[in-house]
mmCIF file of C-alpha atoms in Angstrom:
data_model
loop_
_atom_site.group_PDB
_atom_site.id
_atom_site.type_symbol
_atom_site.label_atom_id
_atom_site.label_comp_id
_atom_site.label_asym_id
_atom_site.label_seq_id
_atom_site.Cartn_x
_atom_site.Cartn_y
_atom_site.Cartn_z
ATOM 1 C CA MET A 77 176.052 82.336 -60.344
ATOM 2 C CA SER A 78 178.354 81.138 -63.044
ATOM 3 C CA PHE A 79 180.064 78.009 -62.803
ATOM 4 C CA LYS A 80 183.724 78.191 -64.026
ATOM 5 C CA MET A 81 185.549 74.817 -64.706
ATOM 6 C CA THR A 82 189.086 73.842 -64.638
ATOM 7 C CA LYS A 83 191.073 72.826 -67.695
ATOM 8 C CA ALA A 84 190.764 69.397 -67.551
ATOM 9 C CA GLU A 85 186.880 69.653 -66.765
ATOM 10 C CA ARG A 86 186.691 71.915 -70.073
ATOM 11 C CA SER A 87 188.950 69.000 -71.901
ATOM 12 C CA TRP A 88 186.687 66.391 -70.708
ATOM 13 C CA VAL A 89 183.392 68.320 -71.573
ATOM 14 C CA MET A 90 184.782 68.804 -75.197
ATOM 15 C CA TYR A 91 184.588 65.136 -75.725
ATOM 16 C CA ASP A 92 180.953 65.578 -75.503
ATOM 17 C CA VAL A 93 180.770 68.177 -77.981
ATOM 18 C CA GLY A 94 182.647 65.655 -80.264
ATOM 19 C CA ASN A 95 180.960 62.596 -80.090
ATOM 20 C CA SER A 96 177.320 64.333 -80.199
ATOM 21 C CA ALA A 97 177.741 64.744 -83.581
ATOM 22 C CA LEU A 98 177.609 61.189 -84.617
ATOM 23 C CA VAL A 99 174.948 60.745 -81.825
ATOM 24 C CA LEU A 100 172.792 63.405 -83.779
ATOM 25 C CA LEU A 101 173.364 62.185 -87.223
ATOM 26 C CA ALA A 102 172.559 58.677 -86.060
ATOM 27 C CA THR A 103 169.321 59.806 -84.557
ATOM 28 C CA SER A 104 168.063 62.082 -87.282
ATOM 29 C CA VAL A 105 169.555 62.068 -90.724
ATOM 30 C CA ILE A 106 170.975 58.241 -90.757
ATOM 31 C CA PRO A 107 167.733 56.770 -90.158
ATOM 32 C CA ILE A 108 166.018 58.604 -92.834
ATOM 33 C CA TYR A 109 168.945 58.139 -95.078
ATOM 34 C CA PHE A 110 168.746 54.275 -94.098
ATOM 35 C CA LYS A 111 164.830 54.321 -95.317
ATOM 36 C CA SER A 112 165.995 55.044 -98.860
ATOM 37 C CA LEU A 113 167.800 51.855 -99.075
ATOM 38 C CA ALA A 114 165.508 49.760 -97.529
ATOM 39 C CA ASP A 115 162.739 47.835 -99.081
ATOM 40 C CA GLY A 116 159.358 48.147 -96.741
ATOM 41 C CA PRO A 117 159.013 49.768 -93.437
ATOM 42 C CA ALA A 118 162.175 50.849 -92.068
ATOM 43 C CA LEU A 119 161.590 50.843 -88.319
ATOM 44 C CA VAL A 120 161.351 47.103 -88.032
ATOM 45 C CA ALA A 121 165.034 46.565 -89.388
ATOM 46 C CA TRP A 122 166.530 49.704 -87.731
ATOM 47 C CA SER A 123 165.036 48.121 -84.420
ATOM 48 C CA TYR A 124 166.764 44.632 -84.660
ATOM 49 C CA ALA A 125 170.206 46.472 -86.054
ATOM 50 C CA GLU A 126 169.998 48.756 -82.664
ATOM 51 C CA THR A 127 169.363 45.358 -80.919
ATOM 52 C CA VAL A 128 172.310 43.750 -82.492
ATOM 53 C CA ALA A 129 174.780 46.652 -81.543
ATOM 54 C CA SER A 130 173.538 46.939 -77.812
ATOM 55 C CA LEU A 131 173.927 43.317 -77.417
ATOM 56 C CA VAL A 132 177.336 43.524 -78.609
ATOM 57 C CA ILE A 133 178.199 46.617 -76.556
ATOM 58 C CA ALA A 134 176.400 44.936 -73.172
ATOM 59 C CA LEU A 135 178.981 41.908 -73.606
ATOM 60 C CA LEU A 136 182.014 43.974 -74.122
ATOM 61 C CA MET A 137 181.553 46.768 -71.736
ATOM 62 C CA PRO A 138 182.198 45.147 -68.247
ATOM 63 C CA ILE A 139 185.254 43.319 -69.458
ATOM 64 C CA LEU A 140 186.731 46.496 -71.313
ATOM 65 C CA GLY A 141 185.812 48.427 -68.485
ATOM 66 C CA SER A 142 188.045 46.253 -65.962
ATOM 67 C CA ILE A 143 190.695 46.241 -68.211
ATOM 68 C CA ALA A 144 190.765 50.132 -68.417
ATOM 69 C CA ASP A 145 190.704 50.601 -64.492
ATOM 70 C CA GLN A 146 194.629 49.492 -64.592
ATOM 71 C CA GLN A 147 196.865 52.164 -64.549
ATOM 72 C CA GLY A 148 197.052 54.248 -67.744
ATOM 73 C CA MET A 149 194.725 52.498 -69.842
ATOM 74 C CA LYS A 150 191.477 54.322 -69.854
ATOM 75 C CA LYS A 151 192.957 56.924 -72.624
ATOM 76 C CA LYS A 152 194.552 53.843 -74.623
ATOM 77 C CA PHE A 153 190.787 52.474 -74.755
ATOM 78 C CA ILE A 154 189.614 56.050 -76.034
ATOM 79 C CA ILE A 155 191.988 56.068 -78.634
ATOM 80 C CA GLY A 156 190.965 52.536 -79.963
ATOM 81 C CA SER A 157 187.533 52.979 -79.590
ATOM 82 C CA VAL A 158 187.365 56.740 -81.112
ATOM 83 C CA GLY A 159 189.585 55.678 -84.204
ATOM 84 C CA THR A 160 187.374 52.244 -85.059
ATOM 85 C CA GLY A 161 184.202 54.350 -84.686
ATOM 86 C CA ALA A 162 185.850 57.209 -86.857
ATOM 87 C CA VAL A 163 186.531 55.113 -89.719
ATOM 88 C CA ALA A 164 183.573 53.013 -89.580
ATOM 89 C CA CYS A 165 181.502 56.708 -89.524
ATOM 90 C CA VAL A 166 183.141 57.365 -92.931
ATOM 91 C CA ALA A 167 182.707 53.965 -94.122
ATOM 92 C CA MET A 168 178.805 54.325 -93.866
ATOM 93 C CA GLY A 169 178.797 56.492 -96.738
ATOM 94 C CA PHE A 170 179.590 53.587 -99.557
ATOM 95 C CA PRO A 171 177.197 50.959 -99.231
ATOM 96 C CA THR A 172 174.321 50.904 -101.597
ATOM 97 C CA SER A 173 172.410 48.199 -99.847
ATOM 98 C CA ALA A 174 170.475 48.094 -96.807
ATOM 99 C CA MET A 175 172.199 45.049 -95.225
ATOM 100 C CA ALA A 176 175.621 46.099 -95.749
ATOM 101 C CA PHE A 177 174.863 49.725 -94.374
ATOM 102 C CA LEU A 178 173.556 48.231 -91.313
ATOM 103 C CA VAL A 179 176.733 45.961 -90.502
ATOM 104 C CA ILE A 180 178.776 48.978 -90.825
ATOM 105 C CA TYR A 181 176.485 51.395 -88.796
ATOM 106 C CA VAL A 182 176.598 48.319 -85.892
ATOM 107 C CA ILE A 183 180.125 48.486 -85.746
ATOM 108 C CA SER A 184 180.331 52.174 -85.539
ATOM 109 C CA SER A 185 177.736 52.333 -82.794
ATOM 110 C CA VAL A 186 179.520 49.385 -80.869
ATOM 111 C CA ALA A 187 182.654 51.407 -81.169
ATOM 112 C CA LEU A 188 180.895 54.884 -80.378
ATOM 113 C CA ASN A 189 179.003 53.466 -77.314
ATOM 114 C CA THR A 190 182.089 51.782 -75.846
ATOM 115 C CA SER A 191 183.808 54.963 -75.840
ATOM 116 C CA PHE A 192 181.130 56.321 -73.383
ATOM 117 C CA VAL A 193 182.182 53.864 -70.444
ATOM 118 C CA PHE A 194 185.514 54.908 -70.815
ATOM 119 C CA TYR A 195 184.732 58.781 -71.008
ATOM 120 C CA ASP A 196 182.073 58.222 -68.557
ATOM 121 C CA ALA A 197 184.627 56.989 -66.093
ATOM 122 C CA LEU A 198 187.213 59.360 -66.771
ATOM 123 C CA LEU A 199 184.791 62.033 -65.189
ATOM 124 C CA VAL A 200 185.865 60.778 -61.758
ATOM 125 C CA ASP A 201 189.501 61.908 -62.790
ATOM 126 C CA ALA A 202 188.526 65.131 -64.235
ATOM 127 C CA THR A 203 186.396 66.487 -61.331
ATOM 128 C CA THR A 204 185.401 66.066 -57.520
ATOM 129 C CA ASP A 205 182.714 64.812 -56.151
ATOM 130 C CA ASP A 206 181.170 68.235 -55.407
ATOM 131 C CA ARG A 207 181.095 69.369 -59.019
ATOM 132 C CA MET A 208 180.319 65.970 -60.884
ATOM 133 C CA ASP A 209 176.546 67.168 -61.230
ATOM 134 C CA GLU A 210 177.167 70.650 -62.866
ATOM 135 C CA VAL A 211 180.155 69.048 -64.972
ATOM 136 C CA SER A 212 178.215 66.105 -66.124
ATOM 137 C CA SER A 213 175.621 68.595 -67.025
ATOM 138 C CA GLN A 214 177.739 70.745 -68.788
ATOM 139 C CA GLY A 215 179.302 68.154 -71.099
ATOM 140 C CA TYR A 216 175.628 66.905 -72.389
ATOM 141 C CA ALA A 217 174.790 70.998 -72.469
ATOM 142 C CA TRP A 218 178.022 71.602 -74.766
ATOM 143 C CA GLY A 219 177.276 68.441 -76.537
ATOM 144 C CA TYR A 220 173.841 69.248 -77.640
ATOM 145 C CA ILE A 221 174.539 73.099 -78.632
ATOM 146 C CA GLY A 222 178.319 71.836 -80.128
ATOM 147 C CA SER A 223 177.389 69.003 -82.391
ATOM 148 C CA CYS A 224 174.930 71.485 -84.274
ATOM 149 C CA VAL A 225 177.853 73.207 -86.297
ATOM 150 C CA PRO A 226 179.225 69.821 -88.171
ATOM 151 C CA PHE A 227 175.208 68.733 -88.206
ATOM 152 C CA LEU A 228 174.265 71.866 -89.876
ATOM 153 C CA ALA A 229 177.384 71.831 -92.501
ATOM 154 C CA CYS A 230 175.956 67.947 -93.098
ATOM 155 C CA LEU A 231 172.180 68.975 -93.427
ATOM 156 C CA ALA A 232 173.260 71.432 -95.928
ATOM 157 C CA PHE A 233 174.839 68.971 -98.003
ATOM 158 C CA VAL A 234 172.040 66.480 -97.593
ATOM 159 C CA LEU A 235 169.073 69.138 -97.969
ATOM 160 C CA VAL A 236 170.549 71.563 -100.910
ATOM 161 C CA ARG A 237 172.877 68.920 -102.485
ATOM 162 C CA PRO A 238 174.921 71.547 -104.289
ATOM 163 C CA PHE A 239 176.728 70.884 -107.652
ATOM 164 C CA GLY A 240 174.012 68.368 -108.621
ATOM 165 C CA MET A 241 175.146 65.797 -106.027
ATOM 166 C CA SER A 242 173.494 62.567 -105.078
ATOM 167 C CA LEU A 243 172.213 61.672 -101.979
ATOM 168 C CA GLN A 244 175.193 59.044 -101.688
ATOM 169 C CA THR A 245 177.702 61.827 -102.343
ATOM 170 C CA ALA A 246 175.988 64.253 -99.746
ATOM 171 C CA MET A 247 176.049 61.610 -97.063
ATOM 172 C CA GLN A 248 179.598 60.413 -97.712
ATOM 173 C CA ILE A 249 180.536 64.224 -97.302
ATOM 174 C CA SER A 250 178.383 64.023 -93.715
ATOM 175 C CA PHE A 251 180.202 61.167 -92.341
ATOM 176 C CA VAL A 252 183.515 62.595 -93.319
ATOM 177 C CA ILE A 253 182.640 65.779 -91.562
ATOM 178 C CA THR A 254 181.429 64.068 -88.773
ATOM 179 C CA ALA A 255 184.303 61.592 -88.063
ATOM 180 C CA ALA A 256 186.490 64.474 -88.437
ATOM 181 C CA TRP A 257 184.686 66.670 -85.801
ATOM 182 C CA TRP A 258 184.574 63.916 -83.799
ATOM 183 C CA VAL A 259 188.243 63.244 -83.744
ATOM 184 C CA ALA A 260 189.217 66.683 -83.404
ATOM 185 C CA PHE A 261 187.447 67.200 -80.376
ATOM 186 C CA THR A 262 188.767 64.208 -78.509
ATOM 187 C CA VAL A 263 192.404 65.622 -78.665
ATOM 188 C CA PRO A 264 192.032 68.026 -75.775
ATOM 189 C CA MET A 265 190.670 65.420 -73.419
ATOM 190 C CA LEU A 266 193.603 62.971 -74.240
ATOM 191 C CA LYS A 267 196.047 66.071 -73.564
ATOM 192 C CA ASN A 268 194.565 67.140 -70.432
ATOM 193 C CA VAL A 269 192.722 64.846 -68.429
ATOM 194 C CA GLU A 270 194.924 62.363 -66.600
ATOM 195 C CA GLN A 271 193.772 59.066 -65.078
ATOM 196 C CA THR A 272 194.455 59.620 -61.235
ATOM 197 C CA HIS A 273 192.268 56.949 -60.074
ATOM 198 C CA TYR A 274 193.385 53.501 -61.073
ATOM 199 C CA LYS A 275 194.464 49.622 -60.117
ATOM 200 C CA PRO A 276 198.031 48.142 -60.664
ATOM 201 C CA ARG A 277 198.885 46.562 -63.860
ATOM 202 C CA GLU A 278 198.434 43.094 -64.399
ATOM 203 C CA GLU A 279 199.984 40.418 -66.556
ATOM 204 C CA HIS A 280 196.690 38.599 -67.478
ATOM 205 C CA ALA A 281 194.373 41.377 -67.681
ATOM 206 C CA LEU A 282 191.907 39.871 -69.916
ATOM 207 C CA VAL A 283 191.629 36.597 -68.180
ATOM 208 C CA ASN A 284 191.289 38.364 -64.967
ATOM 209 C CA ALA A 285 188.728 40.857 -66.257
ATOM 210 C CA VAL A 286 186.678 38.144 -67.601
ATOM 211 C CA ARG A 287 187.157 36.063 -64.055
ATOM 212 C CA GLY A 288 186.318 39.389 -61.961
ATOM 213 C CA ILE A 289 183.139 40.171 -63.581
ATOM 214 C CA GLY A 290 181.390 37.891 -61.079
ATOM 215 C CA ALA A 291 183.306 39.411 -57.981
ATOM 216 C CA THR A 292 182.404 43.148 -59.226
ATOM 217 C CA ALA A 293 178.589 41.831 -59.962
ATOM 218 C CA LYS A 294 178.440 40.521 -56.216
ATOM 219 C CA ARG A 295 179.984 43.779 -55.193
ATOM 220 C CA ILE A 296 177.298 45.741 -56.626
ATOM 221 C CA TRP A 297 174.327 43.658 -55.643
ATOM 222 C CA ARG A 298 175.454 43.644 -51.660
ATOM 223 C CA ASP A 299 175.371 47.275 -51.709
ATOM 224 C CA PRO A 300 171.554 48.250 -51.529
ATOM 225 C CA SER A 301 172.010 51.882 -52.822
ATOM 226 C CA ILE A 302 173.883 50.968 -56.074
ATOM 227 C CA ARG A 303 171.990 47.785 -56.841
ATOM 228 C CA ASN A 304 168.530 49.906 -56.728
ATOM 229 C CA TYR A 305 170.089 52.673 -58.686
ATOM 230 C CA ILE A 306 170.890 50.402 -61.316
ATOM 231 C CA ILE A 307 167.928 48.690 -61.858
ATOM 232 C CA ALA A 308 165.830 51.775 -61.527
ATOM 233 C CA TYR A 309 168.546 52.815 -64.090
ATOM 234 C CA PHE A 310 168.068 49.864 -66.234
ATOM 235 C CA PHE A 311 164.529 50.659 -66.980
ATOM 236 C CA TYR A 312 164.281 54.135 -67.159
ATOM 237 C CA ILE A 313 167.242 54.889 -69.320
ATOM 238 C CA ASP A 314 165.848 51.928 -71.649
ATOM 239 C CA GLY A 315 162.855 54.245 -72.565
ATOM 240 C CA VAL A 316 165.196 57.413 -73.030
ATOM 241 C CA HIS A 317 167.515 55.320 -75.359
ATOM 242 C CA THR A 318 164.751 53.968 -77.181
ATOM 243 C CA ILE A 319 162.909 57.137 -77.594
ATOM 244 C CA ILE A 320 166.200 58.632 -78.862
ATOM 245 C CA LYS A 321 166.863 55.602 -81.337
ATOM 246 C CA LEU A 322 163.636 55.355 -83.048
ATOM 247 C CA SER A 323 162.085 58.659 -83.013
ATOM 248 C CA THR A 324 163.010 59.832 -86.483
ATOM 249 C CA SER A 325 161.993 56.267 -87.872
ATOM 250 C CA TYR A 326 158.699 56.422 -86.049
ATOM 251 C CA GLY A 327 157.948 59.729 -87.645
ATOM 252 C CA ALA A 328 158.886 58.614 -90.975
ATOM 253 C CA ASP A 329 156.519 55.701 -90.761
ATOM 254 C CA LEU A 330 153.993 57.994 -89.495
ATOM 255 C CA GLY A 331 154.498 59.975 -92.960
ATOM 256 C CA ILE A 332 155.866 62.975 -91.779
ATOM 257 C CA ASP A 333 158.598 64.754 -94.055
ATOM 258 C CA GLY A 334 162.058 64.027 -93.279
ATOM 259 C CA THR A 335 163.126 67.645 -93.566
ATOM 260 C CA GLN A 336 160.678 68.536 -90.653
ATOM 261 C CA LEU A 337 162.093 65.671 -88.606
ATOM 262 C CA VAL A 338 165.598 66.656 -88.687
ATOM 263 C CA LEU A 339 164.704 70.333 -88.270
ATOM 264 C CA ALA A 340 162.617 69.587 -85.203
ATOM 265 C CA LEU A 341 165.521 67.403 -83.942
ATOM 266 C CA LEU A 342 167.620 70.124 -84.405
ATOM 267 C CA VAL A 343 165.301 72.306 -82.160
ATOM 268 C CA THR A 344 165.706 69.796 -79.557
ATOM 269 C CA GLN A 345 169.433 70.263 -79.539
ATOM 270 C CA PHE A 346 169.084 74.129 -78.796
ATOM 271 C CA VAL A 347 166.646 73.612 -76.387
ATOM 272 C CA ALA A 348 168.455 70.533 -74.336
ATOM 273 C CA PHE A 349 171.592 73.169 -74.101
ATOM 274 C CA PRO A 350 170.073 75.694 -71.296
ATOM 275 C CA SER A 351 167.770 72.798 -69.879
ATOM 276 C CA ALA A 352 171.149 70.338 -69.150
ATOM 277 C CA ILE A 353 172.702 73.291 -67.066
ATOM 278 C CA ALA A 354 169.788 74.165 -65.633
ATOM 279 C CA TYR A 355 169.290 70.623 -64.405
ATOM 280 C CA GLY A 356 172.737 70.412 -63.268
ATOM 281 C CA ARG A 357 171.975 73.346 -60.941
ATOM 282 C CA LEU A 358 168.714 72.177 -59.561
ATOM 283 C CA GLY A 359 169.951 68.803 -58.797
ATOM 284 C CA HIS A 360 172.886 70.483 -56.803
ATOM 285 C CA LYS A 361 170.120 72.648 -54.759
ATOM 286 C CA PHE A 362 167.080 70.023 -54.629
ATOM 287 C CA GLY A 363 169.056 66.798 -54.358
ATOM 288 C CA THR A 364 169.951 64.573 -57.722
ATOM 289 C CA ARG A 365 167.892 61.900 -56.952
ATOM 290 C CA LYS A 366 164.585 64.135 -56.571
ATOM 291 C CA MET A 367 165.636 65.551 -60.205
ATOM 292 C CA ILE A 368 166.152 62.011 -61.472
ATOM 293 C CA LEU A 369 162.585 61.254 -60.485
ATOM 294 C CA VAL A 370 160.989 64.391 -62.147
ATOM 295 C CA GLY A 371 162.971 63.595 -65.341
ATOM 296 C CA ILE A 372 161.489 59.975 -65.348
ATOM 297 C CA ALA A 373 157.899 61.485 -64.925
ATOM 298 C CA GLY A 374 158.506 63.617 -67.493
ATOM 299 C CA TYR A 375 159.686 61.137 -70.196
ATOM 300 C CA THR A 376 156.563 59.132 -69.284
ATOM 301 C CA PHE A 377 154.457 62.012 -70.237
ATOM 302 C CA ILE A 378 156.272 62.133 -73.527
ATOM 303 C CA THR A 379 155.707 58.571 -74.438
ATOM 304 C CA LEU A 380 151.817 58.861 -73.738
ATOM 305 C CA PHE A 381 151.956 62.397 -75.993
ATOM 306 C CA ALA A 382 153.805 60.419 -78.652
ATOM 307 C CA ALA A 383 151.602 57.159 -78.584
ATOM 308 C CA PHE A 384 148.031 58.978 -78.351
ATOM 309 C CA PHE A 385 148.643 62.456 -80.108
ATOM 310 C CA LEU A 386 151.830 62.151 -82.671
ATOM 311 C CA ARG A 387 150.638 62.395 -86.075
ATOM 312 C CA THR A 388 151.691 65.542 -87.850
ATOM 313 C CA ALA A 389 154.551 67.509 -87.979
ATOM 314 C CA VAL A 390 153.704 70.179 -85.777
ATOM 315 C CA GLU A 391 153.098 67.727 -82.910
ATOM 316 C CA PHE A 392 156.422 66.087 -83.846
ATOM 317 C CA TRP A 393 157.955 69.807 -83.231
ATOM 318 C CA ILE A 394 156.185 69.695 -79.608
ATOM 319 C CA LEU A 395 157.495 66.500 -78.853
ATOM 320 C CA ALA A 396 161.263 67.335 -79.847
ATOM 321 C CA ILE A 397 160.851 70.332 -77.247
ATOM 322 C CA MET A 398 159.624 68.247 -74.679
ATOM 323 C CA VAL A 399 162.429 65.947 -75.115
ATOM 324 C CA GLY A 400 165.117 68.772 -74.910
ATOM 325 C CA LEU A 401 163.726 69.885 -71.493
ATOM 326 C CA PHE A 402 164.284 66.694 -70.050
ATOM 327 C CA GLN A 403 166.714 64.309 -71.973
ATOM 328 C CA GLY A 404 170.302 66.008 -71.031
ATOM 329 C CA GLY A 405 169.373 66.630 -67.604
ATOM 330 C CA LEU A 406 168.314 63.211 -66.692
ATOM 331 C CA GLN A 407 171.235 61.736 -68.563
ATOM 332 C CA ALA A 408 173.590 63.991 -66.821
ATOM 333 C CA LEU A 409 172.432 63.574 -63.388
ATOM 334 C CA SER A 410 172.256 59.494 -63.695
ATOM 335 C CA ARG A 411 175.867 59.638 -64.756
ATOM 336 C CA SER A 412 177.007 61.944 -62.107
ATOM 337 C CA GLU A 413 175.036 60.232 -59.307
ATOM 338 C CA PHE A 414 176.543 57.027 -59.914
ATOM 339 C CA GLY A 415 180.053 58.288 -60.485
ATOM 340 C CA LYS A 416 179.581 60.063 -56.844
ATOM 341 C CA LEU A 417 178.542 56.320 -55.671
ATOM 342 C CA CYS A 418 180.888 54.394 -57.164
ATOM 343 C CA PRO A 419 184.663 53.387 -55.722
ATOM 344 C CA LYS A 420 186.958 55.931 -57.693
ATOM 345 C CA ASP A 421 189.580 53.154 -58.228
ATOM 346 C CA HIS A 422 187.269 50.866 -59.812
ATOM 347 C CA ALA A 423 185.303 53.542 -61.660
ATOM 348 C CA ASN A 424 185.667 51.994 -65.251
ATOM 349 C CA GLU A 425 184.603 48.417 -63.921
ATOM 350 C CA TYR A 426 181.427 49.701 -61.978
ATOM 351 C CA PHE A 427 180.750 52.262 -65.249
ATOM 352 C CA GLY A 428 181.011 48.899 -67.385
ATOM 353 C CA PHE A 429 178.011 47.449 -65.405
ATOM 354 C CA PHE A 430 176.338 50.956 -65.569
ATOM 355 C CA ASP A 431 176.170 51.186 -68.906
ATOM 356 C CA ILE A 432 175.963 47.301 -69.585
ATOM 357 C CA PHE A 433 172.409 47.773 -67.848
ATOM 358 C CA GLY A 434 171.689 51.127 -69.881
ATOM 359 C CA LYS A 435 172.759 49.378 -73.304
ATOM 360 C CA TYR A 436 171.331 46.256 -72.756
ATOM 361 C CA ALA A 437 168.130 47.588 -71.491
ATOM 362 C CA ALA A 438 168.003 49.155 -74.900
ATOM 363 C CA ILE A 439 167.776 45.844 -76.353
ATOM 364 C CA LEU A 440 164.575 45.234 -74.525
ATOM 365 C CA GLY A 441 163.107 48.483 -75.691
ATOM 366 C CA THR A 442 163.869 48.399 -79.480
ATOM 367 C CA PHE A 443 163.198 45.075 -79.810
ATOM 368 C CA ILE A 444 159.840 45.501 -77.961
ATOM 369 C CA VAL A 445 158.731 48.396 -80.187
ATOM 370 C CA GLY A 446 160.225 46.854 -83.272
ATOM 371 C CA THR A 447 158.095 42.940 -82.275
ATOM 372 C CA MET A 448 154.960 45.104 -81.384
ATOM 373 C CA THR A 449 155.086 47.174 -84.541
ATOM 374 C CA ALA A 450 155.741 44.063 -86.698
ATOM 375 C CA ALA A 451 153.049 42.092 -85.048
ATOM 376 C CA THR A 452 150.431 44.572 -85.188
ATOM 377 C CA GLY A 453 151.262 46.945 -87.993
ATOM 378 C CA ASN A 454 151.033 50.151 -85.875
ATOM 379 C CA SER A 455 153.968 51.999 -84.355
ATOM 380 C CA SER A 456 151.992 53.719 -81.702
ATOM 381 C CA LEU A 457 151.094 50.457 -79.597
ATOM 382 C CA GLY A 458 155.061 49.835 -80.153
ATOM 383 C CA VAL A 459 155.625 53.397 -78.495
ATOM 384 C CA LEU A 460 153.019 52.896 -75.966
ATOM 385 C CA SER A 461 154.996 49.935 -74.497
ATOM 386 C CA ILE A 462 157.708 52.179 -73.035
ATOM 387 C CA VAL A 463 155.547 53.780 -70.550
ATOM 388 C CA VAL A 464 155.804 50.492 -68.521
ATOM 389 C CA LEU A 465 159.658 51.048 -68.313
ATOM 390 C CA PHE A 466 159.340 54.312 -67.137
ATOM 391 C CA ILE A 467 156.790 53.375 -64.260
ATOM 392 C CA ILE A 468 159.077 50.691 -63.355
ATOM 393 C CA GLY A 469 162.167 52.978 -63.219
ATOM 394 C CA PHE A 470 160.348 55.599 -61.069
ATOM 395 C CA VAL A 471 159.087 53.032 -58.330
ATOM 396 C CA VAL A 472 162.569 51.243 -58.088
ATOM 397 C CA MET A 473 164.552 54.649 -57.743
ATOM 398 C CA LEU A 474 162.222 55.291 -55.065
ATOM 399 C CA ARG A 475 164.053 52.609 -53.063
ATOM 400 C CA VAL A 476 166.895 54.158 -53.397
ATOM 401 C CA PRO A 477 168.148 55.162 -49.848
ATOM 402 C CA GLU A 478 167.830 59.176 -49.370
ATOM 403 C CA ARG A 479 170.913 59.046 -47.436
ATOM 404 C CA ALA A 480 173.304 57.887 -50.442
ATOM 405 C CA THR A 481 172.229 60.673 -52.381
ATOM 406 C CA ALA A 482 172.717 62.969 -49.712
ATOM 407 C CA ALA A 483 175.736 61.607 -48.259
ATOM 408 C CA THR A 484 177.610 62.236 -51.657
ATOM 409 C CA GLU A 485 176.371 66.057 -52.173
ATOM 410 C CA GLU A 486 177.449 67.213 -48.512
#
């Protein structure tokens, strides 16, 4: 049976199509381009840049999330984060030094990921609890396939370099295309999705937001369902984000050709499109928590494969296909399940903590991989360490009461 979305749901999904263009570029072409600017192994510097970005995001999200919960604020914060991110995206095409490039990249990454908090929280305004799994999955699915359009255009400039243009010029054009695409697909959501769940406006919003962080943390900690869910999410999504962020750099350090890396990741997008939609329907049928556990188990196998068997381009293609089968579905159901568990009028506040655990966890993953690689000179050992995060996430997720998941799906 086909799933028909409302206008608000479709508009919400379109933002995923827009921001995914930069996400795809950041996990494929940008690390390869950075490697051309950097001296020595790029994985270590890239890992630490991702760590800095994740730390800044983690510090900002609970504060901004609390303020955005106030009446009419969600979309204003989306405009601010998208505007900042788009400008930084274009600016990445100009530096010729690795350090300057990383600084601008960190700014764009902070803006992009901060926008996800407001976007994720807007899910509770765009749809209802019983439709969240499928709407969230549709967002990831269309994000994967839709982002391929600007990405293929960027790829044509980077690989073909028409009119004898340099790599830097090709990247400048690619960054402009990506930023324009992101902004264009943000507009429908701003026009058609209204913030229906909110708190009253406050005079001293920033001060109250900072003071309220502790109170929100206590409310989350006292609820065993949300507490265990967030702890589990902290660990397993760390592994997911680390693989997403470092896979291209890892492949490049193994000596796999850049073109092969990019094309393989493009295949991930096409595989992830039907997989994410199917995952949403399976979550509705068998239970969201059960399908999250399946996704964690799948990623554990993927990590072991990457650490022990990934050596050639063919094996990287196999890895890309396996990631496509689980990536979108696991992320989508994680988002929708939390959206069903959290209080609707405090969605941004709770999603701020939800995402802070995800982004702060990314600090742990990228730092471990970078440090292990620097200490041993072996990228495979760094990748292998990710398995521990999936195992912990799986075990803690088993402690989330089944009744919490079932109650939200009735």
